[in-house]
Amino acid sequence: MDSTHTQENPSAHRSFHPEKYAPKPGPGRTVSKEETKGTGANTGESSGRRGEDLAKKGDDGMHDLGPKGRSGRPSGTRDASAVTGVDPQDASGESGSH
C-alpha cells in the first residue's frame, strides 16, 4: 500500500482567514459621469411572450405531459408548429407540403 504524504500549505490557512492576513480595502473606484447618466434606452415592460403564458394558451406547439419520474420534473413534447427551422417536420415523421 502506498503511503500518503501531506505537505504543509500555509497559503491555504491565509486564504481562509482574510481578517487576519488580507490588507485593508482601498478607497474604491470613482463612478464616471457616463455611468451615472444612463443609456437613454427605454427599459420598461417586456414585450416578449412568457413561456408560462404560452403553455397555458396551448397554441405554441408544446404539449405538457405532466411530472416525470421521482424528481417530478415537468415533461412534454412538441409538434411541427413549435419548430422554427427550415422544413420543420412533425414528430410522427410526416412533413408538410413538399
PDB file of N, CA and C in Angstrom:
ATOM      1  N   MET A   1       0.848  -1.183   0.000  1.00  0.00           N
ATOM      2  CA  MET A   1       0.000   0.000   0.000  1.00  0.00           C
ATOM      3  C   MET A   1       0.888   1.239   0.000  1.00  0.00           C
ATOM      4  N   ASP A   2       0.524   2.226  -0.807  1.00  0.00           N
ATOM      5  CA  ASP A   2       1.293   3.459  -0.871  1.00  0.00           C
ATOM      6  C   ASP A   2       1.001   4.313   0.352  1.00  0.00           C
ATOM      7  N   SER A   3       2.032   4.963   0.823  1.00  0.00           N
ATOM      8  CA  SER A   3       1.811   5.884   1.942  1.00  0.00           C
ATOM      9  C   SER A   3       1.457   7.260   1.370  1.00  0.00           C
ATOM     10  N   THR A   4       0.584   7.936   2.032  1.00  0.00           N
ATOM     11  CA  THR A   4       0.167   9.260   1.587  1.00  0.00           C
ATOM     12  C   THR A   4       0.988  10.298   2.328  1.00  0.00           C
ATOM     13  N   HIS A   5       1.532  11.216   1.555  1.00  0.00           N
ATOM     14  CA  HIS A   5       2.356  12.261   2.148  1.00  0.00           C
ATOM     15  C   HIS A   5       1.623  13.586   1.996  1.00  0.00           C
ATOM     16  N   THR A   6       1.447  14.295   3.071  1.00  0.00           N
ATOM     17  CA  THR A   6       0.826  15.618   3.002  1.00  0.00           C
ATOM     18  C   THR A   6       1.858  16.673   3.312  1.00  0.00           C
ATOM     19  N   GLN A   7       1.771  17.762   2.576  1.00  0.00           N
ATOM     20  CA  GLN A   7       2.690  18.868   2.773  1.00  0.00           C
ATOM     21  C   GLN A   7       1.999  19.991   3.519  1.00  0.00           C
ATOM     22  N   GLU A   8       2.763  20.731   4.228  1.00  0.00           N
ATOM     23  CA  GLU A   8       2.264  21.928   4.894  1.00  0.00           C
ATOM     24  C   GLU A   8       1.920  22.955   3.816  1.00  0.00           C
ATOM     25  N   ASN A   9       0.765  23.604   3.939  1.00  0.00           N
ATOM     26  CA  ASN A   9       0.349  24.589   2.954  1.00  0.00           C
ATOM     27  C   ASN A   9      -0.111  25.856   3.678  1.00  0.00           C
ATOM     28  N   PRO A  10       0.813  26.744   4.006  1.00  0.00           N
ATOM     29  CA  PRO A  10       0.434  27.943   4.760  1.00  0.00           C
ATOM     30  C   PRO A  10      -0.472  28.892   3.970  1.00  0.00           C
ATOM     31  N   SER A  11      -0.414  28.861   2.646  1.00  0.00           N
ATOM     32  CA  SER A  11      -1.261  29.775   1.880  1.00  0.00           C
ATOM     33  C   SER A  11      -2.738  29.406   2.025  1.00  0.00           C
ATOM     34  N   ALA A  12      -3.042  28.125   2.207  1.00  0.00           N
ATOM     35  CA  ALA A  12      -4.426  27.718   2.400  1.00  0.00           C
ATOM     36  C   ALA A  12      -4.974  28.314   3.695  1.00  0.00           C
ATOM     37  N   HIS A  13      -4.193  28.300   4.728  1.00  0.00           N
ATOM     38  CA  HIS A  13      -4.625  28.885   6.003  1.00  0.00           C
ATOM     39  C   HIS A  13      -4.872  30.385   5.835  1.00  0.00           C
ATOM     40  N   ARG A  14      -3.988  31.069   5.134  1.00  0.00           N
ATOM     41  CA  ARG A  14      -4.155  32.508   4.919  1.00  0.00           C
ATOM     42  C   ARG A  14      -5.399  32.802   4.088  1.00  0.00           C
ATOM     43  N   SER A  15      -5.705  31.929   3.113  1.00  0.00           N
ATOM     44  CA  SER A  15      -6.863  32.142   2.255  1.00  0.00           C
ATOM     45  C   SER A  15      -8.167  32.121   3.038  1.00  0.00           C
ATOM     46  N   PHE A  16      -8.235  31.288   4.059  1.00  0.00           N
ATOM     47  CA  PHE A  16      -9.472  31.150   4.815  1.00  0.00           C
ATOM     48  C   PHE A  16      -9.527  32.021   6.063  1.00  0.00           C
ATOM     49  N   HIS A  17      -8.551  32.879   6.237  1.00  0.00           N
ATOM     50  CA  HIS A  17      -8.537  33.817   7.365  1.00  0.00           C
ATOM     51  C   HIS A  17      -8.155  35.220   6.895  1.00  0.00           C
ATOM     52  N   PRO A  18      -8.962  35.804   5.987  1.00  0.00           N
ATOM     53  CA  PRO A  18      -8.602  37.116   5.442  1.00  0.00           C
ATOM     54  C   PRO A  18      -8.623  38.217   6.495  1.00  0.00           C
ATOM     55  N   GLU A  19      -9.449  38.065   7.529  1.00  0.00           N
ATOM     56  CA  GLU A  19      -9.498  39.094   8.562  1.00  0.00           C
ATOM     57  C   GLU A  19      -8.143  39.272   9.252  1.00  0.00           C
ATOM     58  N   LYS A  20      -7.331  38.255   9.214  1.00  0.00           N
ATOM     59  CA  LYS A  20      -6.012  38.328   9.854  1.00  0.00           C
ATOM     60  C   LYS A  20      -4.907  38.671   8.851  1.00  0.00           C
ATOM     61  N   TYR A  21      -5.012  38.164   7.610  1.00  0.00           N
ATOM     62  CA  TYR A  21      -3.896  38.260   6.670  1.00  0.00           C
ATOM     63  C   TYR A  21      -4.093  39.244   5.517  1.00  0.00           C
ATOM     64  N   ALA A  22      -5.331  39.542   5.129  1.00  0.00           N
ATOM     65  CA  ALA A  22      -5.566  40.404   3.968  1.00  0.00           C
ATOM     66  C   ALA A  22      -5.340  41.865   4.321  1.00  0.00           C
ATOM     67  N   PRO A  23      -4.878  42.663   3.341  1.00  0.00           N
ATOM     68  CA  PRO A  23      -4.720  44.095   3.603  1.00  0.00           C
ATOM     69  C   PRO A  23      -6.096  44.761   3.710  1.00  0.00           C
ATOM     70  N   LYS A  24      -6.122  45.924   4.298  1.00  0.00           N
ATOM     71  CA  LYS A  24      -7.373  46.688   4.428  1.00  0.00           C
ATOM     72  C   LYS A  24      -7.842  47.099   3.032  1.00  0.00           C
ATOM     73  N   PRO A  25      -9.168  47.205   2.801  1.00  0.00           N
ATOM     74  CA  PRO A  25      -9.666  47.598   1.483  1.00  0.00           C
ATOM     75  C   PRO A  25      -9.224  49.009   1.110  1.00  0.00           C
ATOM     76  N   GLY A  26      -9.059  49.214  -0.190  1.00  0.00           N
ATOM     77  CA  GLY A  26      -8.661  50.524  -0.699  1.00  0.00           C
ATOM     78  C   GLY A  26      -9.836  51.478  -0.759  1.00  0.00           C
ATOM     79  N   PRO A  27      -9.644  52.642  -1.361  1.00  0.00           N
ATOM     80  CA  PRO A  27     -10.686  53.663  -1.395  1.00  0.00           C
ATOM     81  C   PRO A  27     -11.830  53.345  -2.367  1.00  0.00           C
ATOM     82  N   GLY A  28     -11.688  52.337  -3.208  1.00  0.00           N
ATOM     83  CA  GLY A  28     -12.729  52.033  -4.184  1.00  0.00           C
ATOM     84  C   GLY A  28     -12.497  52.804  -5.465  1.00  0.00           C
ATOM     85  N   ARG A  29     -13.464  52.796  -6.344  1.00  0.00           N
ATOM     86  CA  ARG A  29     -13.291  53.494  -7.613  1.00  0.00           C
ATOM     87  C   ARG A  29     -14.260  54.653  -7.702  1.00  0.00           C
ATOM     88  N   THR A  30     -13.951  55.576  -8.587  1.00  0.00           N
ATOM     89  CA  THR A  30     -14.800  56.727  -8.820  1.00  0.00           C
ATOM     90  C   THR A  30     -15.729  56.415  -9.989  1.00  0.00           C
ATOM     91  N   VAL A  31     -17.023  56.629  -9.803  1.00  0.00           N
ATOM     92  CA  VAL A  31     -18.005  56.378 -10.851  1.00  0.00           C
ATOM     93  C   VAL A  31     -17.973  57.550 -11.823  1.00  0.00           C
ATOM     94  N   SER A  32     -17.880  57.241 -13.129  1.00  0.00           N
ATOM     95  CA  SER A  32     -17.779  58.293 -14.144  1.00  0.00           C
ATOM     96  C   SER A  32     -19.135  58.929 -14.427  1.00  0.00           C
ATOM     97  N   LYS A  33     -19.111  60.107 -15.089  1.00  0.00           N
ATOM     98  CA  LYS A  33     -20.346  60.799 -15.474  1.00  0.00           C
ATOM     99  C   LYS A  33     -21.166  59.939 -16.423  1.00  0.00           C
ATOM    100  N   GLU A  34     -20.485  59.252 -17.340  1.00  0.00           N
ATOM    101  CA  GLU A  34     -21.180  58.417 -18.317  1.00  0.00           C
ATOM    102  C   GLU A  34     -21.969  57.298 -17.634  1.00  0.00           C
ATOM    103  N   GLU A  35     -21.416  56.766 -16.565  1.00  0.00           N
ATOM    104  CA  GLU A  35     -22.112  55.683 -15.866  1.00  0.00           C
ATOM    105  C   GLU A  35     -23.341  56.174 -15.118  1.00  0.00           C
ATOM    106  N   THR A  36     -23.306  57.368 -14.598  1.00  0.00           N
ATOM    107  CA  THR A  36     -24.415  57.856 -13.784  1.00  0.00           C
ATOM    108  C   THR A  36     -25.588  58.367 -14.613  1.00  0.00           C
ATOM    109  N   LYS A  37     -25.335  58.797 -15.865  1.00  0.00           N
ATOM    110  CA  LYS A  37     -26.440  59.370 -16.634  1.00  0.00           C
ATOM    111  C   LYS A  37     -27.277  58.325 -17.347  1.00  0.00           C
ATOM    112  N   GLY A  38     -26.842  57.094 -17.458  1.00  0.00           N
ATOM    113  CA  GLY A  38     -27.631  56.042 -18.101  1.00  0.00           C
ATOM    114  C   GLY A  38     -27.476  56.037 -19.601  1.00  0.00           C
ATOM    115  N   THR A  39     -28.140  55.104 -20.248  1.00  0.00           N
ATOM    116  CA  THR A  39     -28.006  54.938 -21.696  1.00  0.00           C
ATOM    117  C   THR A  39     -29.088  55.650 -22.477  1.00  0.00           C
ATOM    118  N   GLY A  40     -30.187  56.005 -21.827  1.00  0.00           N
ATOM    119  CA  GLY A  40     -31.292  56.623 -22.529  1.00  0.00           C
ATOM    120  C   GLY A  40     -32.226  55.606 -23.138  1.00  0.00           C
ATOM    121  N   ALA A  41     -31.918  54.314 -22.974  1.00  0.00           N
ATOM    122  CA  ALA A  41     -32.774  53.269 -23.532  1.00  0.00           C
ATOM    123  C   ALA A  41     -34.058  53.159 -22.715  1.00  0.00           C
ATOM    124  N   ASN A  42     -35.116  52.787 -23.393  1.00  0.00           N
ATOM    125  CA  ASN A  42     -36.394  52.601 -22.729  1.00  0.00           C
ATOM    126  C   ASN A  42     -36.378  51.231 -22.052  1.00  0.00           C
ATOM    127  N   THR A  43     -36.353  51.209 -20.749  1.00  0.00           N
ATOM    128  CA  THR A  43     -36.268  49.946 -20.006  1.00  0.00           C
ATOM    129  C   THR A  43     -37.554  49.695 -19.241  1.00  0.00           C
ATOM    130  N   GLY A  44     -38.639  49.583 -19.962  1.00  0.00           N
ATOM    131  CA  GLY A  44     -39.943  49.379 -19.329  1.00  0.00           C
ATOM    132  C   GLY A  44     -40.356  47.930 -19.326  1.00  0.00           C
ATOM    133  N   GLU A  45     -41.609  47.728 -19.538  1.00  0.00           N
ATOM    134  CA  GLU A  45     -42.215  46.404 -19.525  1.00  0.00           C
ATOM    135  C   GLU A  45     -41.716  45.583 -20.715  1.00  0.00           C
ATOM    136  N   SER A  46     -41.473  44.296 -20.498  1.00  0.00           N
ATOM    137  CA  SER A  46     -41.030  43.412 -21.567  1.00  0.00           C
ATOM    138  C   SER A  46     -42.184  43.132 -22.517  1.00  0.00           C
ATOM    139  N   SER A  47     -41.898  43.134 -23.818  1.00  0.00           N
ATOM    140  CA  SER A  47     -42.943  42.854 -24.797  1.00  0.00           C
ATOM    141  C   SER A  47     -42.899  41.405 -25.253  1.00  0.00           C
ATOM    142  N   GLY A  48     -41.948  40.634 -24.734  1.00  0.00           N
ATOM    143  CA  GLY A  48     -41.833  39.234 -25.121  1.00  0.00           C
ATOM    144  C   GLY A  48     -42.917  38.374 -24.507  1.00  0.00           C
ATOM    145  N   ARG A  49     -43.115  37.203 -25.086  1.00  0.00           N
ATOM    146  CA  ARG A  49     -44.118  36.280 -24.572  1.00  0.00           C
ATOM    147  C   ARG A  49     -43.464  35.361 -23.554  1.00  0.00           C
ATOM    148  N   ARG A  50     -44.098  35.200 -22.414  1.00  0.00           N
ATOM    149  CA  ARG A  50     -43.563  34.326 -21.376  1.00  0.00           C
ATOM    150  C   ARG A  50     -43.937  32.885 -21.668  1.00  0.00           C
ATOM    151  N   GLY A  51     -43.005  31.981 -21.396  1.00  0.00           N
ATOM    152  CA  GLY A  51     -43.256  30.566 -21.623  1.00  0.00           C
ATOM    153  C   GLY A  51     -44.448  30.050 -20.845  1.00  0.00           C
ATOM    154  N   GLU A  52     -44.619  30.535 -19.624  1.00  0.00           N
ATOM    155  CA  GLU A  52     -45.744  30.082 -18.799  1.00  0.00           C
ATOM    156  C   GLU A  52     -47.073  30.472 -19.438  1.00  0.00           C
ATOM    157  N   ASP A  53     -47.131  31.687 -19.973  1.00  0.00           N
ATOM    158  CA  ASP A  53     -48.358  32.148 -20.595  1.00  0.00           C
ATOM    159  C   ASP A  53     -48.658  31.364 -21.871  1.00  0.00           C
ATOM    160  N   LEU A  54     -47.639  31.082 -22.658  1.00  0.00           N
ATOM    161  CA  LEU A  54     -47.833  30.310 -23.876  1.00  0.00           C
ATOM    162  C   LEU A  54     -48.321  28.905 -23.559  1.00  0.00           C
ATOM    163  N   ALA A  55     -47.769  28.303 -22.518  1.00  0.00           N
ATOM    164  CA  ALA A  55     -48.163  26.947 -22.149  1.00  0.00           C
ATOM    165  C   ALA A  55     -49.626  26.907 -21.728  1.00  0.00           C
ATOM    166  N   LYS A  56     -50.094  27.935 -21.040  1.00  0.00           N
ATOM    167  CA  LYS A  56     -51.494  27.980 -20.614  1.00  0.00           C
ATOM    168  C   LYS A  56     -52.425  28.071 -21.819  1.00  0.00           C
ATOM    169  N   LYS A  57     -52.014  28.844 -22.830  1.00  0.00           N
ATOM    170  CA  LYS A  57     -52.846  29.006 -24.017  1.00  0.00           C
ATOM    171  C   LYS A  57     -52.868  27.727 -24.847  1.00  0.00           C
ATOM    172  N   GLY A  58     -51.751  27.007 -24.872  1.00  0.00           N
ATOM    173  CA  GLY A  58     -51.695  25.739 -25.588  1.00  0.00           C
ATOM    174  C   GLY A  58     -51.556  25.853 -27.087  1.00  0.00           C
ATOM    175  N   ASP A  59     -51.319  27.038 -27.632  1.00  0.00           N
ATOM    176  CA  ASP A  59     -51.216  27.180 -29.090  1.00  0.00           C
ATOM    177  C   ASP A  59     -49.778  27.383 -29.550  1.00  0.00           C
ATOM    178  N   ASP A  60     -48.815  26.947 -28.760  1.00  0.00           N
ATOM    179  CA  ASP A  60     -47.414  27.143 -29.107  1.00  0.00           C
ATOM    180  C   ASP A  60     -46.758  25.886 -29.659  1.00  0.00           C
ATOM    181  N   GLY A  61     -47.548  24.804 -29.835  1.00  0.00           N
ATOM    182  CA  GLY A  61     -46.984  23.563 -30.358  1.00  0.00           C
ATOM    183  C   GLY A  61     -46.393  22.670 -29.294  1.00  0.00           C
ATOM    184  N   MET A  62     -46.405  23.106 -28.049  1.00  0.00           N
ATOM    185  CA  MET A  62     -45.860  22.325 -26.944  1.00  0.00           C
ATOM    186  C   MET A  62     -47.000  21.618 -26.220  1.00  0.00           C
ATOM    187  N   HIS A  63     -46.739  20.404 -25.762  1.00  0.00           N
ATOM    188  CA  HIS A  63     -47.772  19.613 -25.094  1.00  0.00           C
ATOM    189  C   HIS A  63     -47.245  19.112 -23.758  1.00  0.00           C
ATOM    190  N   ASP A  64     -47.879  19.511 -22.689  1.00  0.00           N
ATOM    191  CA  ASP A  64     -47.464  19.146 -21.337  1.00  0.00           C
ATOM    192  C   ASP A  64     -47.876  17.707 -21.052  1.00  0.00           C
ATOM    193  N   LEU A  65     -46.918  16.897 -20.585  1.00  0.00           N
ATOM    194  CA  LEU A  65     -47.218  15.510 -20.222  1.00  0.00           C
ATOM    195  C   LEU A  65     -47.186  15.309 -18.711  1.00  0.00           C
ATOM    196  N   GLY A  66     -47.087  16.404 -17.966  1.00  0.00           N
ATOM    197  CA  GLY A  66     -47.105  16.306 -16.511  1.00  0.00           C
ATOM    198  C   GLY A  66     -45.747  15.946 -15.930  1.00  0.00           C
ATOM    199  N   PRO A  67     -45.686  15.778 -14.614  1.00  0.00           N
ATOM    200  CA  PRO A  67     -44.415  15.463 -13.965  1.00  0.00           C
ATOM    201  C   PRO A  67     -43.914  14.076 -14.356  1.00  0.00           C
ATOM    202  N   LYS A  68     -42.582  13.935 -14.364  1.00  0.00           N
ATOM    203  CA  LYS A  68     -41.978  12.686 -14.800  1.00  0.00           C
ATOM    204  C   LYS A  68     -40.988  12.182 -13.761  1.00  0.00           C
ATOM    205  N   GLY A  69     -41.056  10.917 -13.453  1.00  0.00           N
ATOM    206  CA  GLY A  69     -40.078  10.277 -12.579  1.00  0.00           C
ATOM    207  C   GLY A  69     -40.197  10.696 -11.121  1.00  0.00           C
ATOM    208  N   ARG A  70     -39.234  10.209 -10.326  1.00  0.00           N
ATOM    209  CA  ARG A  70     -39.234  10.514  -8.899  1.00  0.00           C
ATOM    210  C   ARG A  70     -38.993  11.992  -8.626  1.00  0.00           C
ATOM    211  N   SER A  71     -38.258  12.657  -9.519  1.00  0.00           N
ATOM    212  CA  SER A  71     -37.950  14.075  -9.308  1.00  0.00           C
ATOM    213  C   SER A  71     -39.159  14.967  -9.525  1.00  0.00           C
ATOM    214  N   GLY A  72     -40.136  14.474 -10.286  1.00  0.00           N
ATOM    215  CA  GLY A  72     -41.317  15.273 -10.568  1.00  0.00           C
ATOM    216  C   GLY A  72     -41.063  16.410 -11.534  1.00  0.00           C
ATOM    217  N   ARG A  73     -40.003  16.296 -12.341  1.00  0.00           N
ATOM    218  CA  ARG A  73     -39.699  17.352 -13.312  1.00  0.00           C
ATOM    219  C   ARG A  73     -40.760  17.394 -14.399  1.00  0.00           C
ATOM    220  N   PRO A  74     -41.043  18.595 -14.898  1.00  0.00           N
ATOM    221  CA  PRO A  74     -42.034  18.691 -15.966  1.00  0.00           C
ATOM    222  C   PRO A  74     -41.527  18.027 -17.240  1.00  0.00           C
ATOM    223  N   SER A  75     -42.444  17.443 -18.003  1.00  0.00           N
ATOM    224  CA  SER A  75     -42.061  16.822 -19.259  1.00  0.00           C
ATOM    225  C   SER A  75     -43.112  17.151 -20.310  1.00  0.00           C
ATOM    226  N   GLY A  76     -42.759  16.959 -21.561  1.00  0.00           N
ATOM    227  CA  GLY A  76     -43.693  17.253 -22.629  1.00  0.00           C
ATOM    228  C   GLY A  76     -43.119  16.932 -23.983  1.00  0.00           C
ATOM    229  N   THR A  77     -43.890  17.235 -25.009  1.00  0.00           N
ATOM    230  CA  THR A  77     -43.471  17.021 -26.391  1.00  0.00           C
ATOM    231  C   THR A  77     -43.772  18.284 -27.183  1.00  0.00           C
ATOM    232  N   ARG A  78     -43.364  18.289 -28.429  1.00  0.00           N
ATOM    233  CA  ARG A  78     -43.674  19.424 -29.310  1.00  0.00           C
ATOM    234  C   ARG A  78     -44.026  18.894 -30.683  1.00  0.00           C
ATOM    235  N   ASP A  79     -44.792  19.675 -31.407  1.00  0.00           N
ATOM    236  CA  ASP A  79     -45.124  19.291 -32.774  1.00  0.00           C
ATOM    237  C   ASP A  79     -44.442  20.254 -33.742  1.00  0.00           C
ATOM    238  N   ALA A  80     -44.700  20.116 -35.021  1.00  0.00           N
ATOM    239  CA  ALA A  80     -44.011  20.916 -36.041  1.00  0.00           C
ATOM    240  C   ALA A  80     -44.223  22.412 -35.866  1.00  0.00           C
ATOM    241  N   SER A  81     -45.338  22.819 -35.286  1.00  0.00           N
ATOM    242  CA  SER A  81     -45.588  24.254 -35.143  1.00  0.00           C
ATOM    243  C   SER A  81     -44.673  24.900 -34.109  1.00  0.00           C
ATOM    244  N   ALA A  82     -44.005  24.097 -33.282  1.00  0.00           N
ATOM    245  CA  ALA A  82     -43.099  24.644 -32.281  1.00  0.00           C
ATOM    246  C   ALA A  82     -41.677  24.780 -32.804  1.00  0.00           C
ATOM    247  N   VAL A  83     -41.417  24.301 -34.015  1.00  0.00           N
ATOM    248  CA  VAL A  83     -40.072  24.311 -34.587  1.00  0.00           C
ATOM    249  C   VAL A  83     -39.904  25.547 -35.455  1.00  0.00           C
ATOM    250  N   THR A  84     -38.751  26.183 -35.359  1.00  0.00           N
ATOM    251  CA  THR A  84     -38.525  27.404 -36.132  1.00  0.00           C
ATOM    252  C   THR A  84     -37.474  27.228 -37.220  1.00  0.00           C
ATOM    253  N   GLY A  85     -37.124  25.994 -37.550  1.00  0.00           N
ATOM    254  CA  GLY A  85     -36.111  25.752 -38.562  1.00  0.00           C
ATOM    255  C   GLY A  85     -36.695  25.688 -39.957  1.00  0.00           C
ATOM    256  N   VAL A  86     -35.850  25.406 -40.940  1.00  0.00           N
ATOM    257  CA  VAL A  86     -36.283  25.253 -42.316  1.00  0.00           C
ATOM    258  C   VAL A  86     -36.883  23.865 -42.460  1.00  0.00           C
ATOM    259  N   ASP A  87     -38.051  23.753 -43.079  1.00  0.00           N
ATOM    260  CA  ASP A  87     -38.746  22.496 -43.310  1.00  0.00           C
ATOM    261  C   ASP A  87     -38.959  21.713 -42.017  1.00  0.00           C
ATOM    262  N   PRO A  88     -39.656  22.306 -41.050  1.00  0.00           N
ATOM    263  CA  PRO A  88     -39.907  21.549 -39.821  1.00  0.00           C
ATOM    264  C   PRO A  88     -40.801  20.359 -40.110  1.00  0.00           C
ATOM    265  N   GLN A  89     -40.510  19.236 -39.428  1.00  0.00           N
ATOM    266  CA  GLN A  89     -41.289  18.030 -39.641  1.00  0.00           C
ATOM    267  C   GLN A  89     -41.974  17.629 -38.341  1.00  0.00           C
ATOM    268  N   ASP A  90     -43.138  17.048 -38.472  1.00  0.00           N
ATOM    269  CA  ASP A  90     -43.894  16.594 -37.312  1.00  0.00           C
ATOM    270  C   ASP A  90     -43.155  15.418 -36.668  1.00  0.00           C
ATOM    271  N   ALA A  91     -43.375  15.216 -35.369  1.00  0.00           N
ATOM    272  CA  ALA A  91     -42.716  14.143 -34.635  1.00  0.00           C
ATOM    273  C   ALA A  91     -43.092  12.775 -35.207  1.00  0.00           C
ATOM    274  N   SER A  92     -44.226  12.661 -35.868  1.00  0.00           N
ATOM    275  CA  SER A  92     -44.666  11.373 -36.435  1.00  0.00           C
ATOM    276  C   SER A  92     -43.891  11.013 -37.706  1.00  0.00           C
ATOM    277  N   GLY A  93     -43.082  11.930 -38.196  1.00  0.00           N
ATOM    278  CA  GLY A  93     -42.302  11.660 -39.394  1.00  0.00           C
ATOM    279  C   GLY A  93     -42.953  12.228 -40.647  1.00  0.00           C
ATOM    280  N   GLU A  94     -44.198  12.683 -40.527  1.00  0.00           N
ATOM    281  CA  GLU A  94     -44.878  13.275 -41.660  1.00  0.00           C
ATOM    282  C   GLU A  94     -44.453  14.720 -41.797  1.00  0.00           C
ATOM    283  N   SER A  95     -44.183  15.150 -42.981  1.00  0.00           N
ATOM    284  CA  SER A  95     -43.780  16.535 -43.172  1.00  0.00           C
ATOM    285  C   SER A  95     -44.906  17.301 -43.845  1.00  0.00           C
ATOM    286  N   GLY A  96     -44.754  18.593 -43.889  1.00  0.00           N
ATOM    287  CA  GLY A  96     -45.736  19.458 -44.551  1.00  0.00           C
ATOM    288  C   GLY A  96     -45.650  19.270 -46.042  1.00  0.00           C
ATOM    289  N   SER A  97     -46.111  20.218 -46.801  1.00  0.00           N
ATOM    290  CA  SER A  97     -46.101  20.107 -48.260  1.00  0.00           C
ATOM    291  C   SER A  97     -44.673  20.217 -48.775  1.00  0.00           C
ATOM    292  N   HIS A  98     -44.341  19.404 -49.755  1.00  0.00           N
ATOM    293  CA  HIS A  98     -43.016  19.439 -50.404  1.00  0.00           C
ATOM    294  C   HIS A  98     -43.161  19.818 -51.831  1.00  0.00           C
TER     295      HIS A  98
END
